[in-house]
Structure formats: structure tokens, C-alpha cells
Amino acid sequence: MTPAPIAIDLEAIAHNLREFTTRVPVPIIPVVKADAYGHGAVQVARTLETVAPAELRPPLLAVADAAEAAALRAAGITMPLLCWLLSPSLDWEALRAIPDLHVGVSALHELALLADAAPQVAGRVDRDRAVNVHLKLDTGLGRNGVRECEWRAIMAQAAQLERAGRIRVVGIMSHVSGTSPADDAAQLDAFTRGVTQAIDAGLRPQLVHIAATAAGASYDRFTAQADAWTRREADGSEYRPQLAARLGIALYGLDPLHPDRIGVDLQPALQLRTQLSGFGAHWVTELGQVDGLPPTVSSLHLTDDAGDRWRVGRVGSTHTTLVPETATSATELTAIGPGSASADEWARAANTINYEITTRLAGSLRANDEPAVIPVTPKQPRLAPKREFVVDLDLIAARLAGGTGALRKGDRARPVADRHLHEHIDISADAYGFGADAVAALAIKAGKTLVARTERDVDRLRARGFEVDYEPTAGRETRVAYGFHTSLAAQLRSELIQVKRVAAGQAVSYGYTWRASRPTTLGLVPLGYADAIPRAVGGRASLFVNGIHAPIVGRVAMDQMVVDLGDTNCASGMVVHVWGGEHGASIQQWCEWSGLTPTAVTATLGSRVTRRYLRDGVERDD
Ligand SMILES: *Cc1c(COP(=O)(O)O)cnc(C)c1O
């Protein structure tokens, strides 16, 4: 088998941590959420644990949700782990059972659920096992975090629960928008008020952290604040919280402020390699949107192993066309990485940020001796907010059997007639996210021949025991059963995990690109560009919740996004329909918003999205 296309330089990651630690003299909390921004969370966490323990004092790694934390524990990572993306629907006792978990709490009800799940011994609360809480304050970003008007209430409650031995408040945290130095300073002021209130409420958090990479690089402004929080205790001891920074993007060797620089010598850790092949009239490479490459790029050049340049043409579903600028003898090139185009150059060419470039790359492009971050296995306790991709196997089976496509309530498009159904079915890219096992089983039963469009897929599928033909030009007729051009046989849904009433003027997400023009209600949805939501849909797309189409406002982040619910009465836990199904946007509409091909919309779902199947009218996990 050919080597995996993505190679990760783990030494570069250790180097980046050391460089940042030298530059910024505060404890660093490395962020390995979203499968370490596409670099492999288990390998990265293991590297940090073994190579750089001296740099990590106190030791703490951050992920977004507790399912990511549980996956790291299952892989043998023992460092304390911090997560902050919660939902009322979680299995709180299972969450409490994860050893050394720190939980970022954004609401009073979350605090109550956590405290209620406190472990007991002999009918009493087990104080030694009180969960470590970081109170997450909203200082202006408008995402998760407690609104300032509720700070006093949650701090009083936290202090009381701490005295009862049910929780331990070890941190206060917030997150800045990076809109402007003035806006960041205003957030720091709010944060300073919050930490002061917490101390006045009797809390003694050891760690206070507001900065990620970008703000961390200019932390000098922030460190001065620590003096204001110093207290002389009644017993004569001195209390002084430690200021920490959460380090994500710089760990992977990328600069958050491109083309400005944070002034740290960073080494990009990810390299994506590919082969060149002459195919039809073009040169192509077997990488495309289904692998996570952005749909549209302009003026992007790659350099091959002989040093010759290629212009990137169309990034298609499974292949990308390349135009040689000079004659060349090379057969391989670096698609992303040193010596060719960097993630920064890709980001600029695709009008996005380097974070999205690496994070959306498919995990299957890496050498995979480790399981995906979240193995999709049935009957696991719910540790992450709901993010569900539901595949309608009944509809696929009906289409494969040559029916009219089982038009049902909610189907928007006309059914596909028999004569369009071909004898082949394309199961590239794990059947475009639908799951090759499930789709192939139905296809074989219906007497179809399996095909895949790339050699890499053919190799992978054959290794899994499938009889599959290589068919690089497999046309639409081989994908009719999925309904990419009619009515999709799948849907993506999630839930509201926080609902907040805000005043006019409230800004939302990085860069404050949106502000409420009137008092309104904001809903937090636990999906971001690491999961399924291309950053490009921010400000364009809407989601369906509680009977309304709620627009996505502000920038889509890696793990979360915000919708404007207006004056609709909504509560956390309510179902959010993203695309497909009776209520979600049509896949065609979503393609218009995102620029993606329909196959890429489903194939690029991240590993945190769980897959469910509708079979014989019943939904299940397998
Ligand atoms: C993702 C994330 C970070 C890391 O941000 P970088 O810009 O990658 O350093 C820090 N804090 C929170 C709350 C995050 O969601």
C-alpha cells in the first residue's frame, strides 16, 4: 500500500510548544480539540505528554467536549483534560466518571447538573472526588459563557457547592474575539471584573485564562492584571491566581494572525503529499473536496518534487485538476506543506483561514493505526452534544430496488425514474460518509457492482474485503441512490445547547462581524467547521429550529456557531435541523451556501458527528 497522504511532524509540535513557552511566560494549556485540528489528537496528546512535560505546569490539555476527553483516556492519555462544550442531554454521571476531567461551565443549570452527579461514599458526598470546574464567562463573544448579568448568581452558587464538597472551582475562563486591540482590551476589563467578583464571592481559582494563541502572544498586557487579584488571606498566606493561555493553532505551527506574525518561530507540522497522474486531457491528483480541500481556490501554485510549478485548477469532488507551468518529470508533489503551498497560502486562495484548511482534512488521509477520535459504537453514554447524521437505508434500498425513489412527505424533488438507475454504485469516500459497509450490503443485495473513483479508495475498500472496480469517471447515475441531486437519503441534525437573551448591540463570534440590531435571543449550536459546517456559510445559511428558519450569525467557529432565534421561545435541548429530512435545508440549497459539491457535504462530516441508520422505519446506531 502507498504511504498515507498526510504526514505529521510530531517533533515540530514539541518545538512549537517550547518556542511559545519561551516567548510567553505563562502556563500553556495545549488545545487538541477537533482531532488536534486535523493532526490526530491521540498522537499529539501522547507527544505533549512524553516530550514536553516540563513545559506543561500545571499539566492540562484542552478539548471541546467530554467525548473527546473520553477517547483520549481510552487511548491511555493520563494528563488532566479540560472540556467546555456541554449540553443538558449529556450523561452527567458518565462525564463525572472520566478521571481528572476539568469542566468549563457556562450556565447555572450546567453547574446544578454537575453538582447533582457528585459521587457519594456511604451516603455522603465524596469531597476528594469533587469535579474541577472552570467558570466560563462571556465577556463579549456572545457564544457560550455566562452573561455578565448572571455572574454574581453563578459565583454565589459555585461557592456554596464548593463548600458542600460537590465541586471545586479551579479556574475562571473566557475567550476573546480578536476584533481589534480596543475590543480585546474591553474583554480583558470585563474578565478582570469577573475574576474580582469570583474572588469576592469566596472562590480561589488557581488558573485564570482568557487568551488563545493570538491574544497569548501579546499577554504582557494581561499579566499585569494578576497583581490586582492577589489577596492576603486571614491565615497570612497569599493567594495569587496563575494566568494561563490556551494554545491551539500555534502548536501546529500556524500563525493565527497571518499575514501579520505573532513573532514566534513556528514550524508547520502537517504535510499533505499526492501523486500526479495524467487523466483524460488533464493532469489530476486524487484529492478533492471529499477529502476536505476547499471548493474554490484562485491563483494557487504547488511545487512538485523536481521543483517545477503547477497551478491548481478545479477542486472537484474526488479529483483536483493541475495545470503544469513548465514541463516536468516529477510524479509526486506536496499539496500542503513546506516546499510547496502552505496552509496559509491555501487559506488565502480559498478565502478562509489556515485553521479551516487543516481541520477539515479527512482523518482517513492520515496513517490510521489509531481509531478516529470518536469511534461510532452503539450504546455509549452521551458525553458530547447531539450531532447526528441519520442515513435513511430504507430509502436507499427502495431506490436500489428500482422503485421510483419512495417519494414521501417532505421530499422536495421529483423521484428518479427506473431508467436512470445504473448497474453500478459508487462507494468512494466511505460511500460519501453514508458508510461503505451499510451501502455496499444493500447494493450487493440489489445486484449492483461496486465502484470507487480513486485508487486510494479502491485499495482501502479491497483491504476491507469489498470487490470493487476502479472507475475514476463514475458518473451521477452511479450515485442516484444517495439522492444528491434529488432528495437526500440522509439528514444532519443537532440541538441547541445554550439559549441567551441579549441586548441590542451584542456582538457574536470572532471579528464581531454581526451585532444584534434589537434585543434578541441567541442559540448556540455545537457544530462548526470541524464537524460539517463550512466557514463560508456564516451569515448566509439558516437552520430550522422550533418552527423557524434561524439565520447563522457571526463567524462559524471550529466547534460551534450561533443562530439568531429572534423572539421565538426556544430552550436548550431543542432539535436543530441542518440539512436533509423533512425540515432541514435541501442539500442543493446547502451547496449554494457553501460552494461544496453535494458529495462533499456528506463526505466531510467530522469524526465528532455520530452516524445513525434508519432501517425498517427504526433509527439505530448500527
Ligand atoms: C479553539 C479554542 C482555543 C484555541 O484557539 P487558537 O486560536 O487555536 O489558539 C482556545 N480557547 C477556546 C475556548 C477555543 O474554542
PDB file of N, CA and C in Angstrom, residues 157-214:
ATOM      1  N   GLN A 157     -23.564  30.584  43.750  1.00  0.00           N
ATOM      2  CA  GLN A 157     -23.964  29.178  43.704  1.00  0.00           C
ATOM      3  C   GLN A 157     -22.740  28.261  43.720  1.00  0.00           C
ATOM      4  N   ALA A 158     -21.717  28.643  42.926  1.00  0.00           N
ATOM      5  CA  ALA A 158     -20.497  27.828  42.847  1.00  0.00           C
ATOM      6  C   ALA A 158     -19.804  27.774  44.203  1.00  0.00           C
ATOM      7  N   ALA A 159     -19.772  28.926  44.897  1.00  0.00           N
ATOM      8  CA  ALA A 159     -19.103  28.972  46.196  1.00  0.00           C
ATOM      9  C   ALA A 159     -19.823  28.053  47.195  1.00  0.00           C
ATOM     10  N   GLN A 160     -21.148  28.065  47.106  1.00  0.00           N
ATOM     11  CA  GLN A 160     -21.942  27.224  48.011  1.00  0.00           C
ATOM     12  C   GLN A 160     -21.712  25.733  47.725  1.00  0.00           C
ATOM     13  N   LEU A 161     -21.709  25.380  46.442  1.00  0.00           N
ATOM     14  CA  LEU A 161     -21.478  23.977  46.070  1.00  0.00           C
ATOM     15  C   LEU A 161     -20.063  23.540  46.422  1.00  0.00           C
ATOM     16  N   GLU A 162     -19.143  24.485  46.340  1.00  0.00           N
ATOM     17  CA  GLU A 162     -17.761  24.166  46.697  1.00  0.00           C
ATOM     18  C   GLU A 162     -17.673  23.873  48.195  1.00  0.00           C
ATOM     19  N   ARG A 163     -18.346  24.703  49.000  1.00  0.00           N
ATOM     20  CA  ARG A 163     -18.328  24.472  50.452  1.00  0.00           C
ATOM     21  C   ARG A 163     -18.963  23.124  50.793  1.00  0.00           C
ATOM     22  N   ALA A 164     -19.964  22.720  49.981  1.00  0.00           N
ATOM     23  CA  ALA A 164     -20.631  21.436  50.220  1.00  0.00           C
ATOM     24  C   ALA A 164     -19.806  20.256  49.701  1.00  0.00           C
ATOM     25  N   GLY A 165     -18.657  20.561  49.068  1.00  0.00           N
ATOM     26  CA  GLY A 165     -17.774  19.492  48.596  1.00  0.00           C
ATOM     27  C   GLY A 165     -18.203  18.865  47.282  1.00  0.00           C
ATOM     28  N   ARG A 166     -19.175  19.498  46.600  1.00  0.00           N
ATOM     29  CA  ARG A 166     -19.676  18.892  45.366  1.00  0.00           C
ATOM     30  C   ARG A 166     -18.872  19.286  44.129  1.00  0.00           C
ATOM     31  N   ILE A 167     -18.255  20.429  44.155  1.00  0.00           N
ATOM     32  CA  ILE A 167     -17.420  20.871  43.035  1.00  0.00           C
ATOM     33  C   ILE A 167     -16.196  21.571  43.622  1.00  0.00           C
ATOM     34  N   ARG A 168     -15.211  21.820  42.750  1.00  0.00           N
ATOM     35  CA  ARG A 168     -14.039  22.594  43.147  1.00  0.00           C
ATOM     36  C   ARG A 168     -13.813  23.595  42.024  1.00  0.00           C
ATOM     37  N   VAL A 169     -13.878  24.877  42.332  1.00  0.00           N
ATOM     38  CA  VAL A 169     -13.683  25.873  41.264  1.00  0.00           C
ATOM     39  C   VAL A 169     -12.188  26.127  41.124  1.00  0.00           C
ATOM     40  N   VAL A 170     -11.600  25.562  40.083  1.00  0.00           N
ATOM     41  CA  VAL A 170     -10.151  25.689  39.894  1.00  0.00           C
ATOM     42  C   VAL A 170      -9.788  26.712  38.821  1.00  0.00           C
ATOM     43  N   GLY A 171     -10.798  27.183  38.074  1.00  0.00           N
ATOM     44  CA  GLY A 171     -10.459  28.127  37.014  1.00  0.00           C
ATOM     45  C   GLY A 171     -11.582  29.080  36.685  1.00  0.00           C
ATOM     46  N   ILE A 172     -11.190  30.242  36.125  1.00  0.00           N
ATOM     47  CA  ILE A 172     -12.149  31.170  35.517  1.00  0.00           C
ATOM     48  C   ILE A 172     -11.626  31.375  34.102  1.00  0.00           C
ATOM     49  N   MET A 173     -12.504  31.263  33.127  1.00  0.00           N
ATOM     50  CA  MET A 173     -12.035  31.388  31.754  1.00  0.00           C
ATOM     51  C   MET A 173     -12.959  32.242  30.901  1.00  0.00           C
ATOM     52  N   SER A 174     -12.407  32.753  29.812  1.00  0.00           N
ATOM     53  CA  SER A 174     -13.198  33.448  28.810  1.00  0.00           C
ATOM     54  C   SER A 174     -12.453  33.318  27.495  1.00  0.00           C
ATOM     55  N   HIS A 175     -12.925  33.977  26.450  1.00  0.00           N
ATOM     56  CA  HIS A 175     -12.317  33.822  25.129  1.00  0.00           C
ATOM     57  C   HIS A 175     -12.488  35.135  24.387  1.00  0.00           C
ATOM     58  N   VAL A 176     -11.413  35.612  23.741  1.00  0.00           N
ATOM     59  CA  VAL A 176     -11.512  36.930  23.093  1.00  0.00           C
ATOM     60  C   VAL A 176     -11.846  36.810  21.615  1.00  0.00           C
ATOM     61  N   SER A 177     -12.357  37.922  21.072  1.00  0.00           N
ATOM     62  CA  SER A 177     -12.852  37.893  19.687  1.00  0.00           C
ATOM     63  C   SER A 177     -11.784  38.242  18.665  1.00  0.00           C
ATOM     64  N   GLY A 178     -10.708  38.879  19.109  1.00  0.00           N
ATOM     65  CA  GLY A 178      -9.675  39.276  18.158  1.00  0.00           C
ATOM     66  C   GLY A 178     -10.148  40.315  17.159  1.00  0.00           C
ATOM     67  N   THR A 179     -11.171  41.088  17.521  1.00  0.00           N
ATOM     68  CA  THR A 179     -11.717  42.069  16.574  1.00  0.00           C
ATOM     69  C   THR A 179     -10.773  43.255  16.403  1.00  0.00           C
ATOM     70  N   SER A 180     -10.307  43.797  17.522  1.00  0.00           N
ATOM     71  CA  SER A 180      -9.372  44.929  17.488  1.00  0.00           C
ATOM     72  C   SER A 180      -8.716  44.994  18.854  1.00  0.00           C
ATOM     73  N   PRO A 181      -7.574  45.677  18.970  1.00  0.00           N
ATOM     74  CA  PRO A 181      -6.942  45.801  20.286  1.00  0.00           C
ATOM     75  C   PRO A 181      -7.910  46.427  21.302  1.00  0.00           C
ATOM     76  N   ALA A 182      -8.728  47.387  20.860  1.00  0.00           N
ATOM     77  CA  ALA A 182      -9.663  48.041  21.784  1.00  0.00           C
ATOM     78  C   ALA A 182     -10.738  47.054  22.257  1.00  0.00           C
ATOM     79  N   ASP A 183     -11.255  46.241  21.330  1.00  0.00           N
ATOM     80  CA  ASP A 183     -12.281  45.273  21.725  1.00  0.00           C
ATOM     81  C   ASP A 183     -11.701  44.219  22.659  1.00  0.00           C
ATOM     82  N   ASP A 184     -10.460  43.782  22.364  1.00  0.00           N
ATOM     83  CA  ASP A 184      -9.822  42.791  23.242  1.00  0.00           C
ATOM     84  C   ASP A 184      -9.593  43.389  24.632  1.00  0.00           C
ATOM     85  N   ALA A 185      -9.204  44.661  24.666  1.00  0.00           N
ATOM     86  CA  ALA A 185      -8.972  45.322  25.958  1.00  0.00           C
ATOM     87  C   ALA A 185     -10.278  45.411  26.742  1.00  0.00           C
ATOM     88  N   ALA A 186     -11.378  45.674  26.033  1.00  0.00           N
ATOM     89  CA  ALA A 186     -12.683  45.745  26.706  1.00  0.00           C
ATOM     90  C   ALA A 186     -13.045  44.377  27.284  1.00  0.00           C
ATOM     91  N   GLN A 187     -12.706  43.318  26.558  1.00  0.00           N
ATOM     92  CA  GLN A 187     -12.986  41.968  27.075  1.00  0.00           C
ATOM     93  C   GLN A 187     -12.119  41.670  28.294  1.00  0.00           C
ATOM     94  N   LEU A 188     -10.871  42.128  28.232  1.00  0.00           N
ATOM     95  CA  LEU A 188      -9.997  41.911  29.386  1.00  0.00           C
ATOM     96  C   LEU A 188     -10.522  42.659  30.602  1.00  0.00           C
ATOM     97  N   ASP A 189     -11.031  43.864  30.389  1.00  0.00           N
ATOM     98  CA  ASP A 189     -11.613  44.627  31.500  1.00  0.00           C
ATOM     99  C   ASP A 189     -12.782  43.859  32.115  1.00  0.00           C
ATOM    100  N   ALA A 190     -13.641  43.341  31.247  1.00  0.00           N
ATOM    101  CA  ALA A 190     -14.792  42.580  31.740  1.00  0.00           C
ATOM    102  C   ALA A 190     -14.312  41.345  32.496  1.00  0.00           C
ATOM    103  N   PHE A 191     -13.298  40.689  31.955  1.00  0.00           N
ATOM    104  CA  PHE A 191     -12.762  39.486  32.585  1.00  0.00           C
ATOM    105  C   PHE A 191     -12.186  39.817  33.964  1.00  0.00           C
ATOM    106  N   THR A 192     -11.486  40.955  34.032  1.00  0.00           N
ATOM    107  CA  THR A 192     -10.918  41.402  35.310  1.00  0.00           C
ATOM    108  C   THR A 192     -12.027  41.608  36.341  1.00  0.00           C
ATOM    109  N   ARG A 193     -13.132  42.236  35.909  1.00  0.00           N
ATOM    110  CA  ARG A 193     -14.279  42.401  36.811  1.00  0.00           C
ATOM    111  C   ARG A 193     -14.786  41.036  37.278  1.00  0.00           C
ATOM    112  N   GLY A 194     -14.860  40.097  36.338  1.00  0.00           N
ATOM    113  CA  GLY A 194     -15.385  38.777  36.658  1.00  0.00           C
ATOM    114  C   GLY A 194     -14.517  38.035  37.667  1.00  0.00           C
ATOM    115  N   VAL A 195     -13.212  38.049  37.437  1.00  0.00           N
ATOM    116  CA  VAL A 195     -12.313  37.334  38.346  1.00  0.00           C
ATOM    117  C   VAL A 195     -12.382  37.981  39.736  1.00  0.00           C
ATOM    118  N   THR A 196     -12.424  39.316  39.757  1.00  0.00           N
ATOM    119  CA  THR A 196     -12.514  40.025  41.031  1.00  0.00           C
ATOM    120  C   THR A 196     -13.792  39.628  41.776  1.00  0.00           C
ATOM    121  N   GLN A 197     -14.906  39.585  41.036  1.00  0.00           N
ATOM    122  CA  GLN A 197     -16.184  39.169  41.658  1.00  0.00           C
ATOM    123  C   GLN A 197     -16.095  37.760  42.221  1.00  0.00           C
ATOM    124  N   ALA A 198     -15.418  36.885  41.476  1.00  0.00           N
ATOM    125  CA  ALA A 198     -15.298  35.495  41.917  1.00  0.00           C
ATOM    126  C   ALA A 198     -14.511  35.424  43.218  1.00  0.00           C
ATOM    127  N   ILE A 199     -13.427  36.190  43.286  1.00  0.00           N
ATOM    128  CA  ILE A 199     -12.605  36.195  44.495  1.00  0.00           C
ATOM    129  C   ILE A 199     -13.413  36.765  45.667  1.00  0.00           C
ATOM    130  N   ASP A 200     -14.156  37.850  45.379  1.00  0.00           N
ATOM    131  CA  ASP A 200     -15.003  38.442  46.415  1.00  0.00           C
ATOM    132  C   ASP A 200     -16.080  37.466  46.890  1.00  0.00           C
ATOM    133  N   ALA A 201     -16.504  36.584  45.993  1.00  0.00           N
ATOM    134  CA  ALA A 201     -17.536  35.602  46.358  1.00  0.00           C
ATOM    135  C   ALA A 201     -16.944  34.451  47.158  1.00  0.00           C
ATOM    136  N   GLY A 202     -15.628  34.504  47.398  1.00  0.00           N
ATOM    137  CA  GLY A 202     -15.003  33.467  48.211  1.00  0.00           C
ATOM    138  C   GLY A 202     -14.341  32.371  47.388  1.00  0.00           C
ATOM    139  N   LEU A 203     -14.374  32.494  46.069  1.00  0.00           N
ATOM    140  CA  LEU A 203     -13.721  31.481  45.232  1.00  0.00           C
ATOM    141  C   LEU A 203     -12.229  31.782  45.138  1.00  0.00           C
ATOM    142  N   ARG A 204     -11.432  30.738  44.978  1.00  0.00           N
ATOM    143  CA  ARG A 204      -9.984  30.906  44.864  1.00  0.00           C
ATOM    144  C   ARG A 204      -9.460  30.103  43.675  1.00  0.00           C
ATOM    145  N   PRO A 205      -9.867  30.486  42.470  1.00  0.00           N
ATOM    146  CA  PRO A 205      -9.413  29.741  41.284  1.00  0.00           C
ATOM    147  C   PRO A 205      -7.898  29.819  41.126  1.00  0.00           C
ATOM    148  N   GLN A 206      -7.277  28.674  40.841  1.00  0.00           N
ATOM    149  CA  GLN A 206      -5.813  28.679  40.664  1.00  0.00           C
ATOM    150  C   GLN A 206      -5.430  29.200  39.293  1.00  0.00           C
ATOM    151  N   LEU A 207      -6.274  28.909  38.291  1.00  0.00           N
ATOM    152  CA  LEU A 207      -5.929  29.269  36.915  1.00  0.00           C
ATOM    153  C   LEU A 207      -6.967  30.218  36.358  1.00  0.00           C
ATOM    154  N   VAL A 208      -6.518  31.317  35.761  1.00  0.00           N
ATOM    155  CA  VAL A 208      -7.453  32.172  35.039  1.00  0.00           C
ATOM    156  C   VAL A 208      -6.919  32.294  33.622  1.00  0.00           C
ATOM    157  N   HIS A 209      -7.785  32.057  32.660  1.00  0.00           N
ATOM    158  CA  HIS A 209      -7.286  32.046  31.275  1.00  0.00           C
ATOM    159  C   HIS A 209      -8.317  32.620  30.325  1.00  0.00           C
ATOM    160  N   ILE A 210      -7.879  33.607  29.560  1.00  0.00           N
ATOM    161  CA  ILE A 210      -8.748  34.251  28.570  1.00  0.00           C
ATOM    162  C   ILE A 210      -8.143  34.179  27.182  1.00  0.00           C
ATOM    163  N   ALA A 211      -6.813  34.089  27.082  1.00  0.00           N
ATOM    164  CA  ALA A 211      -6.179  34.176  25.772  1.00  0.00           C
ATOM    165  C   ALA A 211      -6.022  32.825  25.090  1.00  0.00           C
ATOM    166  N   ALA A 212      -6.255  32.800  23.783  1.00  0.00           N
ATOM    167  CA  ALA A 212      -5.836  31.688  22.939  1.00  0.00           C
ATOM    168  C   ALA A 212      -4.514  32.123  22.301  1.00  0.00           C
ATOM    169  N   THR A 213      -4.123  31.513  21.186  1.00  0.00           N
ATOM    170  CA  THR A 213      -2.817  31.838  20.612  1.00  0.00           C
ATOM    171  C   THR A 213      -2.629  33.337  20.365  1.00  0.00           C
ATOM    172  N   ALA A 214      -3.564  33.950  19.647  1.00  0.00           N
ATOM    173  CA  ALA A 214      -3.342  35.327  19.199  1.00  0.00           C
ATOM    174  C   ALA A 214      -3.180  36.290  20.368  1.00  0.00           C
TER     175      ALA A 214
END
